[in-house]
Short mmCIF file of C-alpha atoms in Angstrom, two decimals:
data_model
loop_
_atom_site.label_atom_id
_atom_site.label_comp_id
_atom_site.label_asym_id
_atom_site.label_seq_id
_atom_site.Cartn_x
_atom_site.Cartn_y
_atom_site.Cartn_z
CA MET A 1 22.86 -40.25 -34.12
CA LYS A 2 20.93 -38.46 -31.39
CA GLY A 3 23.50 -35.64 -31.37
CA THR A 4 23.11 -35.16 -35.14
CA VAL A 5 19.33 -34.93 -34.81
CA LEU A 6 19.67 -32.33 -32.04
CA ILE A 7 22.08 -30.24 -34.13
CA CYS A 8 19.70 -30.35 -37.14
CA CYS A 9 16.78 -29.30 -34.97
CA PHE A 10 18.83 -26.44 -33.53
CA LEU A 11 19.88 -25.23 -37.00
CA SER A 12 16.26 -25.39 -38.22
CA LEU A 13 15.18 -23.33 -35.25
CA LEU A 14 17.84 -20.70 -35.99
CA ILE A 15 16.64 -20.47 -39.61
CA LEU A 16 13.06 -19.97 -38.44
CA GLN A 17 14.16 -17.23 -36.07
CA ALA A 18 16.07 -15.47 -38.82
CA THR A 19 13.06 -15.65 -41.12
CA ALA A 20 10.81 -14.16 -38.46
CA GLY A 21 13.42 -11.51 -37.70
CA LYS A 22 13.41 -12.25 -33.97
CA THR A 23 15.85 -13.81 -31.52
CA PHE A 24 15.03 -15.81 -28.45
CA GLU A 25 15.51 -12.75 -26.31
CA GLU A 26 13.13 -10.67 -28.47
CA GLU A 27 10.49 -13.39 -28.29
CA GLU A 28 10.83 -13.74 -24.54
CA GLY A 29 10.62 -10.03 -23.79
CA GLU A 30 9.14 -8.60 -26.96
CA GLU A 31 9.81 -4.91 -27.34
CA ILE A 32 6.79 -2.67 -26.92
CA PRO A 33 6.59 0.28 -29.35
CA SER A 34 7.89 3.43 -27.69
CA VAL A 35 5.95 5.96 -29.78
CA LEU A 36 2.77 6.97 -27.97
CA ARG A 37 -0.38 7.79 -29.87
CA ASP A 38 -1.96 11.25 -29.79
CA ARG A 39 -4.98 11.20 -27.42
CA SER A 40 -6.40 14.65 -28.16
CA HIS A 41 -9.24 13.20 -30.23
CA ILE A 42 -10.54 11.36 -27.13
CA ASP A 43 -11.06 14.55 -25.12
CA GLU A 44 -12.45 16.31 -28.19
CA THR A 45 -14.95 13.58 -29.17
CA LEU A 46 -16.14 13.06 -25.59
CA ARG A 47 -16.25 16.85 -25.00
CA LEU A 48 -14.40 16.48 -21.73
CA ALA A 49 -13.31 20.12 -21.78
CA THR A 50 -16.94 21.27 -21.92
CA GLU A 51 -18.46 22.07 -18.55
CA GLU A 52 -21.79 20.41 -17.91
CA LYS A 53 -24.80 22.30 -16.63
CA ALA A 54 -24.57 20.70 -13.23
CA GLY A 55 -27.43 22.72 -11.78
CA ASP A 56 -29.94 21.68 -14.45
CA TYR A 57 -28.91 18.02 -14.24
CA ALA A 58 -29.11 17.99 -10.43
CA ALA A 59 -32.54 19.65 -10.53
CA ALA A 60 -33.86 17.09 -13.03
CA LEU A 61 -32.43 14.24 -10.97
CA GLU A 62 -34.02 15.58 -7.79
CA ARG A 63 -37.35 15.95 -9.59
CA LEU A 64 -37.11 12.37 -10.90
CA ARG A 65 -36.31 11.05 -7.43
CA LYS A 66 -39.28 12.95 -5.99
CA ILE A 67 -41.69 11.56 -8.60
CA TYR A 68 -40.46 8.03 -7.97
CA HIS A 69 -40.69 8.23 -4.18
CA THR A 70 -44.10 9.96 -4.06
CA SER A 71 -45.94 8.37 -6.99
CA ILE A 72 -44.43 4.97 -7.84
CA LYS A 73 -42.80 3.58 -4.72
CA PRO A 74 -46.00 3.65 -2.57
CA MET A 75 -47.71 1.22 -4.96
CA GLU A 76 -44.56 -0.93 -5.13
CA GLN A 77 -44.65 -1.30 -1.36
CA ALA A 78 -48.41 -1.72 -1.02
CA TYR A 79 -48.50 -4.60 -3.53
CA LYS A 80 -44.98 -5.99 -2.90
CA TYR A 81 -43.81 -5.61 -6.46
CA ASN A 82 -40.24 -6.43 -5.39
CA GLU A 83 -41.34 -10.02 -4.66
CA LEU A 84 -42.77 -10.49 -8.14
CA ARG A 85 -39.51 -9.82 -9.95
CA GLN A 86 -36.10 -11.16 -9.11
CA HIS A 87 -33.92 -8.32 -10.43
CA GLU A 88 -33.53 -5.06 -8.52
CA ILE A 89 -34.71 -1.77 -9.97
CA SER A 90 -32.29 0.76 -11.27
CA ALA A 91 -32.56 3.61 -13.70
CA TYR A 92 -30.84 1.85 -16.56
CA PRO A 93 -32.26 1.01 -19.98
CA GLY A 94 -33.03 -2.58 -20.77
CA ARG A 95 -33.20 -3.83 -17.20
CA THR A 96 -35.84 -6.09 -15.74
CA LEU A 97 -37.18 -4.24 -12.74
CA GLY A 98 -38.39 -5.32 -9.37
CA ASP A 99 -37.09 -4.23 -6.01
CA SER A 100 -37.48 -0.68 -4.77
CA ALA A 101 -34.88 1.77 -6.07
CA THR A 102 -32.38 3.36 -3.77
CA ASP A 103 -31.26 6.93 -4.31
CA GLY A 104 -27.83 5.56 -5.17
CA GLU A 105 -29.27 3.50 -8.01
CA ILE A 106 -31.37 6.32 -9.45
CA THR A 107 -28.50 8.84 -9.32
CA SER A 108 -25.79 6.45 -10.53
CA LYS A 109 -23.82 7.23 -13.67
CA PRO A 110 -24.15 5.23 -16.92
CA MET A 111 -22.25 1.96 -16.76
CA VAL A 112 -19.98 0.67 -19.55
CA LEU A 113 -19.25 -3.05 -19.28
CA PHE A 114 -16.26 -4.81 -20.89
CA LEU A 115 -16.67 -8.54 -21.64
CA GLY A 116 -14.72 -11.06 -23.69
CA PRO A 117 -12.05 -13.78 -23.67
CA TRP A 118 -8.87 -13.40 -21.63
CA SER A 119 -6.02 -11.19 -22.81
CA VAL A 120 -7.89 -9.53 -25.69
CA GLY A 121 -7.14 -6.02 -24.42
CA LYS A 122 -10.12 -5.11 -22.20
CA SER A 123 -7.96 -3.67 -19.41
CA SER A 124 -5.60 -2.02 -21.90
CA MET A 125 -8.57 -0.33 -23.54
CA ILE A 126 -9.72 1.14 -20.21
CA ASN A 127 -6.16 2.29 -19.47
CA TYR A 128 -6.06 3.97 -22.88
CA LEU A 129 -9.42 5.73 -22.56
CA LEU A 130 -8.53 7.08 -19.12
CA GLY A 131 -4.90 7.87 -19.92
CA MET A 132 -3.65 5.57 -17.14
CA HIS A 133 -0.72 4.14 -19.11
CA ASP A 134 2.49 3.92 -17.07
CA SER A 135 0.74 5.33 -14.02
CA PRO A 136 0.90 3.59 -10.61
CA TYR A 137 -2.83 2.88 -10.70
CA GLN A 138 -3.17 1.47 -14.23
CA LEU A 139 -5.00 -1.85 -14.61
CA TYR A 140 -2.55 -4.72 -14.85
CA THR A 141 -2.26 -6.21 -18.34
CA GLY A 142 -0.33 -9.09 -19.88
CA ALA A 143 -0.37 -11.94 -22.37
CA GLU A 144 -1.63 -14.36 -19.72
CA PRO A 145 -5.05 -14.17 -17.96
CA THR A 146 -4.46 -11.18 -15.65
CA THR A 147 -7.85 -9.89 -14.49
CA SER A 148 -9.42 -12.28 -12.01
CA GLU A 149 -11.63 -9.65 -10.35
CA PHE A 150 -14.61 -7.58 -11.35
CA THR A 151 -13.08 -4.10 -11.28
CA VAL A 152 -15.31 -1.03 -11.07
CA ILE A 153 -13.53 2.18 -12.10
CA MET A 154 -15.45 5.23 -10.84
CA HIS A 155 -14.99 8.86 -9.98
CA GLY A 156 -13.61 9.97 -6.63
CA GLU A 157 -11.91 12.96 -5.07
CA LYS A 158 -8.63 11.06 -4.76
CA ILE A 159 -7.05 7.90 -6.09
CA ARG A 160 -7.84 4.93 -3.89
CA SER A 161 -9.03 1.34 -4.06
CA VAL A 162 -12.25 0.17 -2.42
CA GLU A 163 -12.79 -3.41 -1.26
CA GLY A 164 -15.86 -5.28 -2.48
CA ILE A 165 -17.27 -5.73 1.02
CA VAL A 166 -17.11 -1.95 1.50
CA MET A 167 -18.82 -1.28 -1.85
CA ALA A 168 -21.63 -3.69 -1.01
CA ALA A 169 -22.11 -2.21 2.48
CA ASP A 170 -22.25 1.42 1.27
CA SER A 171 -25.91 2.33 0.71
CA SER A 172 -24.94 5.47 -1.21
CA ARG A 173 -23.64 3.26 -4.02
CA SER A 174 -25.64 0.98 -6.29
CA PHE A 175 -23.74 -2.24 -5.49
CA SER A 176 -25.57 -3.37 -2.34
CA PRO A 177 -27.46 -6.19 -4.14
CA LEU A 178 -24.14 -7.88 -4.96
CA GLU A 179 -24.04 -9.23 -1.39
CA LYS A 180 -26.39 -11.99 -2.49
CA PHE A 181 -23.56 -13.62 -4.49
CA GLY A 182 -21.64 -14.40 -1.31
CA GLN A 183 -18.39 -13.47 0.37
CA ASN A 184 -16.26 -15.38 -2.14
CA PHE A 185 -17.46 -13.05 -4.85
CA LEU A 186 -17.05 -9.88 -2.78
CA GLU A 187 -13.40 -10.82 -2.38
CA LYS A 188 -13.20 -10.80 -6.19
CA LEU A 189 -14.87 -7.37 -6.46
CA ILE A 190 -12.74 -4.24 -6.27
CA GLY A 191 -13.42 -0.58 -6.89
CA ILE A 192 -10.95 2.06 -8.05
CA GLU A 193 -11.77 5.71 -7.45
CA MET A 194 -9.90 8.51 -9.19
CA PRO A 195 -10.50 12.11 -10.21
CA HIS A 196 -11.10 12.09 -13.97
CA LYS A 197 -13.38 14.12 -16.25
CA LEU A 198 -14.69 11.04 -18.05
CA LEU A 199 -15.44 9.22 -14.79
CA GLU A 200 -17.56 12.17 -13.68
CA ARG A 201 -19.97 11.09 -16.43
CA VAL A 202 -19.59 7.31 -16.72
CA THR A 203 -18.45 4.23 -14.77
CA PHE A 204 -16.32 1.46 -16.32
CA VAL A 205 -16.50 -2.21 -15.28
CA ASP A 206 -13.69 -4.58 -16.23
CA THR A 207 -14.48 -8.29 -15.97
CA PRO A 208 -12.45 -11.51 -15.74
CA GLY A 209 -11.65 -12.96 -19.14
CA ILE A 210 -13.62 -15.96 -20.35
CA ILE A 211 -11.50 -19.11 -20.14
CA GLU A 212 -13.16 -21.96 -21.99
CA ASN A 213 -11.30 -24.78 -20.22
CA ARG A 214 -12.29 -23.62 -16.74
CA LYS A 215 -15.52 -24.80 -15.21
CA GLN A 216 -17.74 -22.17 -13.63
CA GLN A 217 -17.70 -23.77 -10.22
CA GLU A 218 -13.91 -23.46 -10.10
CA ARG A 219 -14.24 -19.67 -9.83
CA GLY A 220 -15.73 -20.04 -6.35
CA TYR A 221 -18.80 -17.91 -7.09
CA PRO A 222 -21.69 -17.91 -9.62
CA PHE A 223 -19.82 -16.22 -12.49
CA ASN A 224 -22.73 -16.26 -14.95
CA ASP A 225 -25.15 -14.82 -12.39
CA VAL A 226 -22.74 -12.01 -11.56
CA CYS A 227 -22.26 -11.27 -15.27
CA GLN A 228 -26.05 -11.14 -15.66
CA TRP A 229 -26.30 -8.61 -12.82
CA PHE A 230 -23.86 -6.28 -14.53
CA ILE A 231 -25.36 -6.90 -18.00
CA ASP A 232 -28.80 -5.92 -16.70
CA ARG A 233 -27.40 -2.63 -15.41
CA ALA A 234 -25.09 -1.69 -18.28
CA ASP A 235 -25.90 1.13 -20.66
CA LEU A 236 -23.23 0.04 -23.13
CA ILE A 237 -21.61 -3.40 -23.45
CA PHE A 238 -18.29 -3.82 -25.24
CA VAL A 239 -17.61 -7.46 -26.18
CA VAL A 240 -13.91 -7.52 -27.08
CA PHE A 241 -12.09 -10.05 -29.28
CA ASP A 242 -8.66 -10.19 -30.84
CA PRO A 243 -7.54 -12.02 -34.01
CA THR A 244 -6.15 -14.98 -32.03
CA LYS A 245 -9.28 -15.70 -29.94
CA LEU A 246 -12.26 -16.09 -32.23
CA ASP A 247 -13.34 -19.57 -31.16
CA VAL A 248 -16.65 -19.92 -29.32
CA GLY A 249 -16.80 -22.28 -26.36
CA LEU A 250 -19.44 -23.09 -23.76
CA GLU A 251 -18.75 -20.12 -21.47
CA LEU A 252 -18.82 -17.59 -24.32
CA GLU A 253 -21.97 -19.19 -25.69
CA MET A 254 -23.61 -18.85 -22.27
CA LEU A 255 -22.54 -15.20 -22.15
CA PHE A 256 -24.27 -14.43 -25.44
CA ARG A 257 -27.41 -16.17 -24.20
CA GLN A 258 -27.34 -13.76 -21.27
CA LEU A 259 -27.04 -10.85 -23.72
CA LYS A 260 -30.32 -11.73 -25.45
CA GLY A 261 -32.59 -8.71 -25.49
CA ARG A 262 -29.66 -6.30 -25.05
CA GLU A 263 -28.62 -6.23 -28.72
CA SER A 264 -29.08 -2.46 -28.96
CA GLN A 265 -26.48 -2.01 -26.20
CA ILE A 266 -23.88 -4.45 -27.54
CA ARG A 267 -20.82 -3.30 -29.48
CA ILE A 268 -18.38 -5.89 -30.82
CA ILE A 269 -14.73 -4.84 -30.83
CA LEU A 270 -12.07 -6.56 -32.92
CA ASN A 271 -9.00 -5.33 -31.06
CA LYS A 272 -5.28 -5.50 -31.98
CA ALA A 273 -6.23 -5.13 -35.64
CA ASP A 274 -2.92 -3.50 -36.54
CA ASN A 275 -1.17 -6.83 -35.90
CA LEU A 276 -2.51 -8.08 -39.25
CA ALA A 277 -2.04 -7.19 -42.87
CA THR A 278 -5.16 -5.85 -44.61
CA GLN A 279 -5.92 -9.12 -46.41
CA ASP A 280 -5.56 -11.16 -43.23
CA LEU A 281 -7.71 -8.66 -41.35
CA MET A 282 -10.54 -9.16 -43.86
CA ARG A 283 -10.36 -12.91 -43.33
CA VAL A 284 -10.37 -12.53 -39.55
CA TYR A 285 -13.34 -10.13 -39.75
CA GLY A 286 -15.29 -12.72 -41.73
CA ALA A 287 -14.28 -15.49 -39.32
CA LEU A 288 -15.51 -13.40 -36.37
CA PHE A 289 -18.95 -13.00 -37.94
CA TRP A 290 -19.00 -16.70 -38.82
CA SER A 291 -18.32 -17.61 -35.16
CA LEU A 292 -20.86 -15.17 -33.71
CA ALA A 293 -23.68 -15.63 -36.25
CA PRO A 294 -25.32 -18.58 -34.43
CA LEU A 295 -25.19 -16.65 -31.13
CA ILE A 296 -26.72 -13.34 -32.28
CA ASN A 297 -30.18 -14.05 -33.60
CA VAL A 298 -31.28 -10.60 -34.72
CA THR A 299 -32.12 -9.00 -38.05
CA GLU A 300 -29.56 -6.24 -37.64
CA PRO A 301 -26.21 -7.42 -36.18
CA PRO A 302 -24.41 -5.35 -33.56
CA ARG A 303 -21.95 -2.71 -34.69
CA VAL A 304 -18.39 -4.00 -35.00
CA TYR A 305 -15.41 -1.70 -34.42
CA VAL A 306 -12.05 -2.70 -35.86
CA SER A 307 -9.02 -0.95 -34.37
CA SER A 308 -6.23 -1.22 -31.82
CA PHE A 309 -7.15 0.29 -28.46
CA TRP A 310 -3.96 0.91 -26.56
CA PRO A 311 -1.69 3.95 -26.07
CA TYR A 312 1.01 3.08 -28.61
CA ASP A 313 1.07 4.10 -32.24
CA TYR A 314 -0.36 1.80 -34.90
CA ALA A 315 1.99 -0.69 -36.50
CA PRO A 316 3.56 0.52 -39.77
CA ASP A 317 2.00 -0.37 -43.12
CA THR A 318 -1.48 -0.84 -41.64
CA SER A 319 -4.79 0.96 -42.22
CA ARG A 320 -4.16 3.62 -39.58
CA GLU A 321 -6.73 6.07 -41.02
CA LEU A 322 -9.43 3.38 -40.92
CA PHE A 323 -8.49 2.42 -37.37
CA LYS A 324 -8.63 6.02 -36.18
CA ARG A 325 -12.06 6.58 -37.79
CA GLU A 326 -13.31 3.41 -36.14
CA GLU A 327 -12.00 4.61 -32.79
CA ILE A 328 -13.70 7.98 -33.17
CA SER A 329 -16.98 6.23 -34.07
CA LEU A 330 -16.74 4.17 -30.89
CA LEU A 331 -16.07 7.31 -28.83
CA GLU A 332 -19.12 8.98 -30.40
CA ASP A 333 -21.17 5.95 -29.39
CA LEU A 334 -19.90 6.30 -25.83
CA ASN A 335 -20.59 10.03 -25.85
CA GLN A 336 -24.17 9.40 -27.01
CA VAL A 337 -24.80 7.26 -23.94
CA ILE A 338 -23.37 10.00 -21.71
CA GLU A 339 -25.41 12.75 -23.38
CA ASN A 340 -28.66 10.76 -23.13
CA ARG A 341 -28.23 9.48 -19.57
CA MET A 342 -30.92 11.70 -18.06
CA GLU A 343 -33.44 10.91 -20.80
CA ASN A 344 -32.73 7.19 -20.37
CA LYS A 345 -33.31 7.40 -16.61
CA ILE A 346 -36.63 9.20 -17.04
CA ALA A 347 -37.85 6.87 -19.78
CA PHE A 348 -36.96 3.79 -17.81
CA ILE A 349 -38.47 4.96 -14.54
CA ARG A 350 -41.65 5.58 -16.54
CA GLN A 351 -41.44 2.06 -17.97
CA HIS A 352 -41.01 0.76 -14.44
CA GLY A 353 -44.04 2.78 -13.32
CA ILE A 354 -46.14 1.18 -16.06
CA ARG A 355 -45.15 -2.30 -14.83
CA VAL A 356 -45.88 -1.43 -11.21
CA ARG A 357 -49.30 -0.07 -12.23
CA ILE A 358 -50.11 -3.26 -14.16
CA HIS A 359 -49.04 -5.34 -11.16
CA GLY A 360 -51.27 -3.30 -8.84
CA LEU A 361 -54.25 -3.69 -11.18
CA LEU A 362 -53.70 -7.46 -11.43
CA VAL A 363 -53.42 -7.95 -7.67
CA ASP A 364 -56.57 -5.84 -7.24
CA ARG A 365 -58.37 -8.07 -9.76
CA TYR A 366 -57.25 -11.23 -7.94
CA VAL A 367 -58.46 -9.76 -4.64
CA GLN A 368 -61.85 -8.78 -6.07
CA THR A 369 -62.37 -12.16 -7.75
CA PHE A 370 -61.46 -13.95 -4.52
CA LYS A 371 -63.99 -11.92 -2.54
CA GLU A 372 -66.69 -12.50 -5.16
CA LYS A 373 -66.18 -16.28 -5.15
CA MET A 374 -66.00 -16.64 -1.38
CA SER A 375 -69.07 -17.72 0.56
CA PHE A 376 -69.69 -18.57 4.20
CA PHE A 377 -69.05 -22.28 3.63
CA SER A 378 -66.14 -21.94 1.17
CA ASP A 379 -62.60 -23.06 1.88
CA PRO A 380 -60.46 -19.96 1.20
CA GLU A 381 -57.42 -21.99 0.13
CA LEU A 382 -59.35 -24.09 -2.39
CA VAL A 383 -61.17 -21.06 -3.78
CA PHE A 384 -58.01 -19.10 -4.37
CA LYS A 385 -56.10 -22.12 -5.68
CA GLU A 386 -58.73 -22.48 -8.40
CA ILE A 387 -58.35 -18.79 -9.29
CA VAL A 388 -54.56 -18.73 -9.35
CA ASP A 389 -54.26 -22.04 -11.23
CA ASP A 390 -56.56 -20.91 -14.04
CA PRO A 391 -56.77 -17.08 -14.12
CA ASP A 392 -58.14 -17.12 -17.68
CA LYS A 393 -61.27 -18.90 -16.43
CA PHE A 394 -62.01 -15.82 -14.32
CA TYR A 395 -60.85 -13.30 -16.96
CA ILE A 396 -58.15 -11.90 -14.64
CA PHE A 397 -55.76 -10.80 -17.38
CA LYS A 398 -58.37 -10.14 -20.07
CA SER A 399 -60.25 -7.75 -17.80
CA ILE A 400 -57.06 -5.72 -17.28
CA LEU A 401 -56.51 -5.48 -21.03
CA ALA A 402 -60.13 -4.43 -21.59
CA LYS A 403 -60.36 -1.78 -18.88
CA THR A 404 -56.97 -0.13 -18.87
CA ASN A 405 -55.82 -0.25 -22.48
CA VAL A 406 -52.65 -2.13 -21.50
CA SER A 407 -50.63 -3.93 -24.14
CA LYS A 408 -50.71 -7.70 -23.79
CA PHE A 409 -46.94 -7.69 -24.32
CA ASP A 410 -46.49 -5.82 -21.04
CA LEU A 411 -48.38 -8.37 -18.95
CA PRO A 412 -46.30 -10.52 -16.57
CA ASN A 413 -46.21 -14.29 -16.85
CA ARG A 414 -49.24 -15.94 -15.28
CA ASP A 415 -47.04 -18.48 -13.49
CA ALA A 416 -45.26 -15.61 -11.74
CA TYR A 417 -48.44 -14.88 -9.78
CA ARG A 418 -48.77 -18.46 -8.62
CA ASP A 419 -45.35 -18.08 -7.01
CA PHE A 420 -46.12 -14.54 -5.84
CA PHE A 421 -49.30 -15.51 -3.99
CA GLY A 422 -47.55 -18.63 -2.68
CA ILE A 423 -45.52 -16.39 -0.37
CA ASN A 424 -48.00 -13.48 -0.12
CA PRO A 425 -51.53 -14.59 0.84
CA VAL A 426 -54.22 -12.74 -1.09
CA THR A 427 -55.84 -11.71 2.18
CA ASN A 428 -52.78 -9.52 2.92
CA PHE A 429 -53.74 -7.06 0.18
CA LYS A 430 -56.38 -4.35 0.09
CA PRO A 431 -58.26 -3.58 -3.13
CA LEU A 432 -57.29 -0.41 -4.98
CA ALA A 433 -60.55 1.20 -3.85
CA ALA A 434 -59.26 1.11 -0.27
CA GLN A 435 -55.83 2.56 -1.15
CA CYS A 436 -56.88 6.20 -0.89
CA SER A 437 -56.49 8.86 1.76
CA TYR A 438 -57.69 12.44 2.00
CA MET A 439 -54.21 13.93 2.30
CA GLY A 440 -52.22 11.44 0.22
CA GLY A 441 -54.68 10.80 -2.58
CA CYS A 442 -55.17 7.47 -4.34
CA LEU A 443 -52.23 5.25 -5.24
CA LEU A 444 -53.60 4.56 -8.71
CA ASP A 445 -54.28 8.22 -9.47
CA LYS A 446 -50.77 9.22 -8.41
CA ILE A 447 -48.98 6.59 -10.47
CA GLU A 448 -51.14 7.32 -13.53
CA LYS A 449 -50.41 11.02 -13.18
CA ALA A 450 -46.68 10.27 -13.02
CA ILE A 451 -46.85 8.06 -16.13
CA THR A 452 -49.04 10.30 -18.27
CA ASN A 453 -48.10 13.81 -17.12
CA GLU A 454 -45.17 14.28 -14.74
CA LEU A 455 -42.50 12.08 -16.31
CA PRO A 456 -43.27 13.14 -19.93
CA ALA A 457 -43.21 16.79 -18.77
CA LEU A 458 -39.84 16.26 -17.11
CA LEU A 459 -38.51 14.65 -20.29
CA SER A 460 -39.78 17.58 -22.36
CA SER A 461 -38.12 20.07 -20.02
CA ILE A 462 -34.79 18.25 -20.43
CA ASN A 463 -35.05 18.21 -24.22
CA SER A 464 -36.08 21.87 -24.42
CA GLY A 465 -33.44 22.99 -21.93
CA LYS A 466 -35.95 24.42 -19.45
CA GLN A 467 -35.34 24.28 -15.72
CA PRO A 468 -37.35 21.35 -14.32
CA GLY A 469 -39.67 22.71 -11.69
CA LEU A 470 -42.58 21.68 -9.54
CA SER A 471 -46.00 21.14 -11.04
CA SER A 472 -48.59 23.78 -10.37
CA CYS A 473 -50.34 21.61 -7.78
CA GLU A 474 -47.11 20.98 -5.89
CA ALA A 475 -46.19 24.65 -5.95
CA THR A 476 -49.55 26.11 -4.84
CA GLY A 477 -51.45 23.12 -3.48
CA CYS A 478 -54.59 21.91 -5.19
CA GLY A 479 -57.00 21.64 -2.32
CA GLU A 480 -59.15 19.21 -4.22
CA LYS A 481 -60.55 16.14 -2.56
CA PRO A 482 -59.17 13.03 -4.28
CA LYS A 483 -61.65 11.04 -6.30
CA ASN A 484 -61.83 7.30 -5.89
CA ARG A 485 -62.88 5.85 -9.22
CA TYR A 486 -63.19 2.35 -7.75
CA ARG A 487 -65.55 3.21 -4.90
CA LYS A 488 -69.18 2.48 -5.69
CA ASN A 489 -71.54 5.42 -5.26
#
């Protein structure tokens, strides 16, 4: 009886194989299409053959670095802005700023981040864009979870790998802050350098796939915190799915929470689309939106690209023209980020300058209020505790809005200053009126000049194609004694 059942099962299995048109051997080692896709549209869309005006870009970058170091950084240091915010500064759009910028961070290339479930084609997509297929240094791909490291693919004079501990120790790079995530994470961080035209203009970051049945602590490092660090620094974020992995679990839900506020940088990719017939693809497309709708709470949803991003030709009898147009649209999106990288750096350094200026004005107001409320018999700790616990009672924030025409939406959280002054006594700070020198000028005047004149002028020179140069005062010297608007006459 048992033998009959086994024979029936075996015959049923053979029938199923015949229907699917595959044998056991084909299923075990499924043949990969041998016809490679034409890649000429990638170079053409990204304009990789066009030589950049390296001199103009370098001059603008040097000018931006000079403005930051002479006009913004002094106020950062004087009022310890880096201890107010938890995220480090970098010249990337959408980032929360705080710590002082290094030259490596300001001069770094735009970052493109790849996120998504395991085995959806993130690494294959990078291999395809860089033409690394069948090369010794291609990213490893497979049907199982293959990428367990954060892999940074960047430009270099020769092909080589760089260990995470080396990347974090190198001050010329922008990865030094990653040391705070511990040695376990640095062992899971790897860099790949290679000479490539595209990598001269952009840096790719491949991430471990999201595995819903694995707890975060099993990774050995704070996975969500590391993802947030890269999200905060990314200019473009590709969230990749494939038709077989549309379910949303806890880890993916947490990832989309971390993407809040970055909607303009997110692009959803439905990869491996040529594995489906047109009707099935429409159903999968709808299911993807159904799964993501609760996670993306914005009026205008992110752009979704439907294609198959790997080096082989599209499957027969699929919408190959649609897939190619989608691919070109994605490449144009990527090219837009590359083309606008200098403008984005300038605009964001200006945004950072505005925040530093507001912080300086608020600390100055706290200092002045403390001095006004202090008397000979007062307890300094009790006086300042009353001020910091209820700043509205002393019009700390309202006075800033009234005097400086600052938007209330740009003001930091009031609770942040309770923590800030908890580690930085108010007596450690001088008022703005005392932050002036004959040779160096006033901190407030310099940062306001950078925000209102120097950075907008640099942006205009980039847009008009003019060579960014020194301002007239820097070129000839304006031997004018600095005015201190806060000093009483």
